[in-house]
Amino acid sequence: MYTQHPTLLIGPSDWDDARAPKAEFEQRIAALWAAFPDASQAIVFGSAARHAELAYLTHFVPKLEPGIALLSRDGKHKLLFGGGPNMIGAMQPLTFITGMAPLNALGKLIDGWKSPLLVGGGAMASAVRKTVDDATNATAQDATAHVQGLMRTKSPTELAAIGAARDSLNATMKAMRDAVRIGGDAMIALLAGERAANDSGVQDIRTLFSLDGGRTLRPFEALDHTYTDPLQVYVAVRKFNYWAEGFACISNESQPAASLAALLLDNALSAIRPGVPVAQLSKILAVGTPYKLHPVTQGAPVSPLGLSLDAAPTTNFEPGEVYSVRAGLTDGAEQHAILSAMIAVRDNGSEVLWRSGIA
Amino acid sequence: MTFEERLKDILARMRDAKLDAIVALHDGAHFIETPNPVTVLTGFKSLGPAAAILRGDGRMTLIVAPAWDAERATEQCPQARVVGADDIVEALTAALSNGARKNAGLAGMRYLPSSIASRVAAALPAAPSADTLVFDAARTKTDDEIGHAREATRIAELGYRRLLDIARPSMSEDELAAELKWFMKTLGADDNFLLLCASPHNRAVQPSTGRRFQKGDIILAEITPSVRGQLAQICRTVVVGDASAELAEKYALVVHAMDQGIAAARPGVPMAEVCRAINTVLEAKGYGEFCHPPHIRRRGHGLGFASMRPGDVALDNETILEPDMIFMIHPNQYLPETGYLLCGEPVLLTANGAEPLTAQKAALATVAG
């Protein structure tokens, strides 16, 4: 899901061995070596906007300038950070990797590497990519898709982090509903929700909202105290590096579109179990006249959740995965609604972690 | 200057450069150090990747991702033909199929992720860079941008006042930064580059971490709210507990250096002179070695998100200052006795010199320890 990307990531993301054990990161790196037995080094890139694979392997989320992990089969990893050597004080708390160096050392540190794995290379600026190609004689093998595959199945610690994010999502949505209930406009509800999110210790919060009853969504651009009922919102909160997200249609009155969306969503959720094609949900979430699919969700009714809000789509639901499932519809005139749920796929079905209420 | 007048200037520059079109690109990852040519041409701040095509006759096409954001783009850029697309390169290629790719210049390529840049380069293999053309044209701010910078400065100062009200020992850097960001959003800030850290002896200003404030800490805050995509910044230093006489003395020195920099900033003067004026004060006190990397890289910078011109307040920046330029002047000096100290103001160049946009200049402050 696209949101407005902030110029600086502000919020707690220090690495904590109790919440994200180093041993688990080592297992993930070992799994990478196991899949590529001939590789002895890996270059893992992440920027403030696109860093899911880097966070998965190192816990490091670049708040400012990009970061690159240089992983080595012998365990002597290095984490390169942007912003100059004096930034190390703010960078070291973000990862278990103790070998830190400024990003401008990249070319020297990888000079002569043969066929290293490259993860996240597509997010590199062209100049960084050229440095990698020059130093490795363009022998790097793209392992991004493989790491993304590893990331799909969530461990108990990852599920706990997502659960914590889900709790913050609940607190955020409740604050928004409470604000609307007492007559608050979109701005008041949005800011009340973000206040509640901060109070619950989130690492990040992104919101979109509607000023036209849910027909379109927009990011916060300026204070606009237009009153709107229903208030359609999208909220994504991040805690311990993991995201939770939800759509809600908040109103003091019954909303026919929201009621229908709720039915569709329930139908979709009841169909989710291991092995079911993700595409099957599109059929369940289809709507008839006078409604059509909402433009925001029609291209992506189902989206994997975890370390990013824009993970690549998958083919089938599999145990251990977490998804956001969205039911969005519009009549193109007065009635619009998007609701959603977060689900964890289990061996014999699925568990609803969060679901839009109709308030 | 109005936005329309700036566009006319860009069109004139295109004619001079014999360009039939400019293709501007941005990936949607807005960052204070990364200029955005799409915003320069259209005023639009996208959610995802975006491209703008400006043709020599003034026609504009704006391509935005995600596709559902096209209506917001149309609302904000009524002069443009807006295309909503989930793949902007594909949409760009289609939009260029009617001959606009001939003699087109590209802006923003060096800042794009390679996955997008490589596809654009394949579609327009011979296109020259138009970065200088686009960003130079936006070296001075429009009347609206100046108004937004003034409002962003007002918000930054209120944010700083809030910091003085709530910062206390045992609060973490992250908690304070998140609270201030939220507070400034309630005042209308759409984004915030808020670097905030603390230590008894700071080596640099850095992003916040979970470290908790302690008595004797020196809090550094680069408070940088954005209003309608225009950033303004103030740089402040706050002591948790009492400030030593030495710290007060050194801070006064850094403020004096900043004052000299502000006084040196006049139309017709190269930006390097502003940096030199600051350095001269510090060098006279024996801190010459700390006027260069790794201790200091620059004494200020332009304020985007659109164009970063007039660039860094640095010795190698020969940009000639002009009225309506907006930039930061911040000595932000590391001193061995005190560590890194922040003081800085956003200034607007006028015919008479640099006008600080702040109501209150940086002064060393304290909060209860």
PDB file of N, CA and C in Angstrom, chain A residues 212-215 255-258 260 287-295 328-337:
ATOM      1  N   ASP A 212     -14.175  12.832   1.065  1.00  0.00           N
ATOM      2  CA  ASP A 212     -15.369  12.754   0.220  1.00  0.00           C
ATOM      3  C   ASP A 212     -16.123  11.452   0.470  1.00  0.00           C
ATOM      4  N   GLY A 213     -16.177  11.075   1.743  1.00  0.00           N
ATOM      5  CA  GLY A 213     -16.989   9.924   2.110  1.00  0.00           C
ATOM      6  C   GLY A 213     -16.410   8.580   1.703  1.00  0.00           C
ATOM      7  N   GLY A 214     -15.151   8.566   1.328  1.00  0.00           N
ATOM      8  CA  GLY A 214     -14.510   7.300   0.992  1.00  0.00           C
ATOM      9  C   GLY A 214     -14.295   7.082  -0.486  1.00  0.00           C
ATOM     10  N   ARG A 215     -14.701   8.043  -1.315  1.00  0.00           N
ATOM     11  CA  ARG A 215     -14.514   7.870  -2.763  1.00  0.00           C
ATOM     12  C   ARG A 215     -13.027   7.874  -3.118  1.00  0.00           C
ATOM     13  N   GLN A 255     -24.100   2.547   7.364  1.00  0.00           N
ATOM     14  CA  GLN A 255     -23.612   2.813   6.008  1.00  0.00           C
ATOM     15  C   GLN A 255     -23.810   1.553   5.163  1.00  0.00           C
ATOM     16  N   PRO A 256     -24.727   1.595   4.206  1.00  0.00           N
ATOM     17  CA  PRO A 256     -25.007   0.399   3.411  1.00  0.00           C
ATOM     18  C   PRO A 256     -23.766  -0.176   2.728  1.00  0.00           C
ATOM     19  N   ALA A 257     -22.912   0.687   2.206  1.00  0.00           N
ATOM     20  CA  ALA A 257     -21.716   0.184   1.518  1.00  0.00           C
ATOM     21  C   ALA A 257     -20.799  -0.535   2.494  1.00  0.00           C
ATOM     22  N   ALA A 258     -20.695   0.012   3.700  1.00  0.00           N
ATOM     23  CA  ALA A 258     -19.831  -0.627   4.698  1.00  0.00           C
ATOM     24  C   ALA A 258     -20.414  -1.973   5.119  1.00  0.00           C
ATOM     25  N   LEU A 260     -22.198  -3.983   3.278  1.00  0.00           N
ATOM     26  CA  LEU A 260     -21.938  -4.940   2.205  1.00  0.00           C
ATOM     27  C   LEU A 260     -20.461  -5.334   2.176  1.00  0.00           C
ATOM     28  N   VAL A 287     -18.138  -7.542  -6.697  1.00  0.00           N
ATOM     29  CA  VAL A 287     -19.441  -6.979  -6.335  1.00  0.00           C
ATOM     30  C   VAL A 287     -20.290  -6.774  -7.580  1.00  0.00           C
ATOM     31  N   GLY A 288     -21.593  -6.674  -7.356  1.00  0.00           N
ATOM     32  CA  GLY A 288     -22.510  -6.466  -8.472  1.00  0.00           C
ATOM     33  C   GLY A 288     -23.110  -5.071  -8.454  1.00  0.00           C
ATOM     34  N   THR A 289     -23.908  -4.757  -9.459  1.00  0.00           N
ATOM     35  CA  THR A 289     -24.553  -3.457  -9.614  1.00  0.00           C
ATOM     36  C   THR A 289     -25.362  -3.116  -8.357  1.00  0.00           C
ATOM     37  N   PRO A 290     -25.356  -1.904  -7.868  1.00  0.00           N
ATOM     38  CA  PRO A 290     -24.751  -0.710  -8.480  1.00  0.00           C
ATOM     39  C   PRO A 290     -23.289  -0.515  -8.097  1.00  0.00           C
ATOM     40  N   TYR A 291     -22.740  -1.493  -7.393  1.00  0.00           N
ATOM     41  CA  TYR A 291     -21.376  -1.286  -6.904  1.00  0.00           C
ATOM     42  C   TYR A 291     -20.330  -1.821  -7.881  1.00  0.00           C
ATOM     43  N   LYS A 292     -19.150  -1.293  -7.737  1.00  0.00           N
ATOM     44  CA  LYS A 292     -17.972  -1.850  -8.404  1.00  0.00           C
ATOM     45  C   LYS A 292     -16.827  -1.832  -7.396  1.00  0.00           C
ATOM     46  N   LEU A 293     -15.739  -2.486  -7.755  1.00  0.00           N
ATOM     47  CA  LEU A 293     -14.607  -2.538  -6.831  1.00  0.00           C
ATOM     48  C   LEU A 293     -14.031  -1.141  -6.630  1.00  0.00           C
ATOM     49  N   HIS A 294     -13.625  -0.878  -5.404  1.00  0.00           N
ATOM     50  CA  HIS A 294     -13.029   0.423  -5.119  1.00  0.00           C
ATOM     51  C   HIS A 294     -11.653   0.495  -5.786  1.00  0.00           C
ATOM     52  N   PRO A 295     -11.334   1.635  -6.421  1.00  0.00           N
ATOM     53  CA  PRO A 295     -10.042   1.736  -7.120  1.00  0.00           C
ATOM     54  C   PRO A 295      -8.836   1.458  -6.222  1.00  0.00           C
ATOM     55  N   GLY A 328     -13.219  -3.563  -0.770  1.00  0.00           N
ATOM     56  CA  GLY A 328     -13.521  -2.170  -1.082  1.00  0.00           C
ATOM     57  C   GLY A 328     -14.536  -2.073  -2.197  1.00  0.00           C
ATOM     58  N   LEU A 329     -15.505  -1.192  -2.040  1.00  0.00           N
ATOM     59  CA  LEU A 329     -16.506  -1.028  -3.092  1.00  0.00           C
ATOM     60  C   LEU A 329     -16.986   0.417  -3.148  1.00  0.00           C
ATOM     61  N   THR A 330     -17.533   0.749  -4.297  1.00  0.00           N
ATOM     62  CA  THR A 330     -18.063   2.104  -4.497  1.00  0.00           C
ATOM     63  C   THR A 330     -19.193   2.045  -5.517  1.00  0.00           C
ATOM     64  N   ASP A 331     -20.183   2.926  -5.336  1.00  0.00           N
ATOM     65  CA  ASP A 331     -21.218   3.025  -6.374  1.00  0.00           C
ATOM     66  C   ASP A 331     -20.894   4.178  -7.329  1.00  0.00           C
ATOM     67  N   GLY A 332     -19.755   4.805  -7.111  1.00  0.00           N
ATOM     68  CA  GLY A 332     -19.323   5.887  -7.980  1.00  0.00           C
ATOM     69  C   GLY A 332     -20.004   7.197  -7.676  1.00  0.00           C
ATOM     70  N   ALA A 333     -20.893   7.207  -6.705  1.00  0.00           N
ATOM     71  CA  ALA A 333     -21.633   8.436  -6.414  1.00  0.00           C
ATOM     72  C   ALA A 333     -21.577   8.761  -4.925  1.00  0.00           C
ATOM     73  N   GLU A 334     -22.418   8.092  -4.144  1.00  0.00           N
ATOM     74  CA  GLU A 334     -22.551   8.459  -2.732  1.00  0.00           C
ATOM     75  C   GLU A 334     -22.005   7.410  -1.770  1.00  0.00           C
ATOM     76  N   GLN A 335     -22.008   6.171  -2.193  1.00  0.00           N
ATOM     77  CA  GLN A 335     -21.693   5.092  -1.269  1.00  0.00           C
ATOM     78  C   GLN A 335     -20.332   4.470  -1.597  1.00  0.00           C
ATOM     79  N   HIS A 336     -19.458   4.488  -0.584  1.00  0.00           N
ATOM     80  CA  HIS A 336     -18.120   3.929  -0.765  1.00  0.00           C
ATOM     81  C   HIS A 336     -17.674   3.358   0.583  1.00  0.00           C
ATOM     82  N   ALA A 337     -16.923   2.286   0.556  1.00  0.00           N
ATOM     83  CA  ALA A 337     -16.375   1.768   1.813  1.00  0.00           C
ATOM     84  C   ALA A 337     -15.230   0.813   1.508  1.00  0.00           C
TER      85      ALA A 337
END
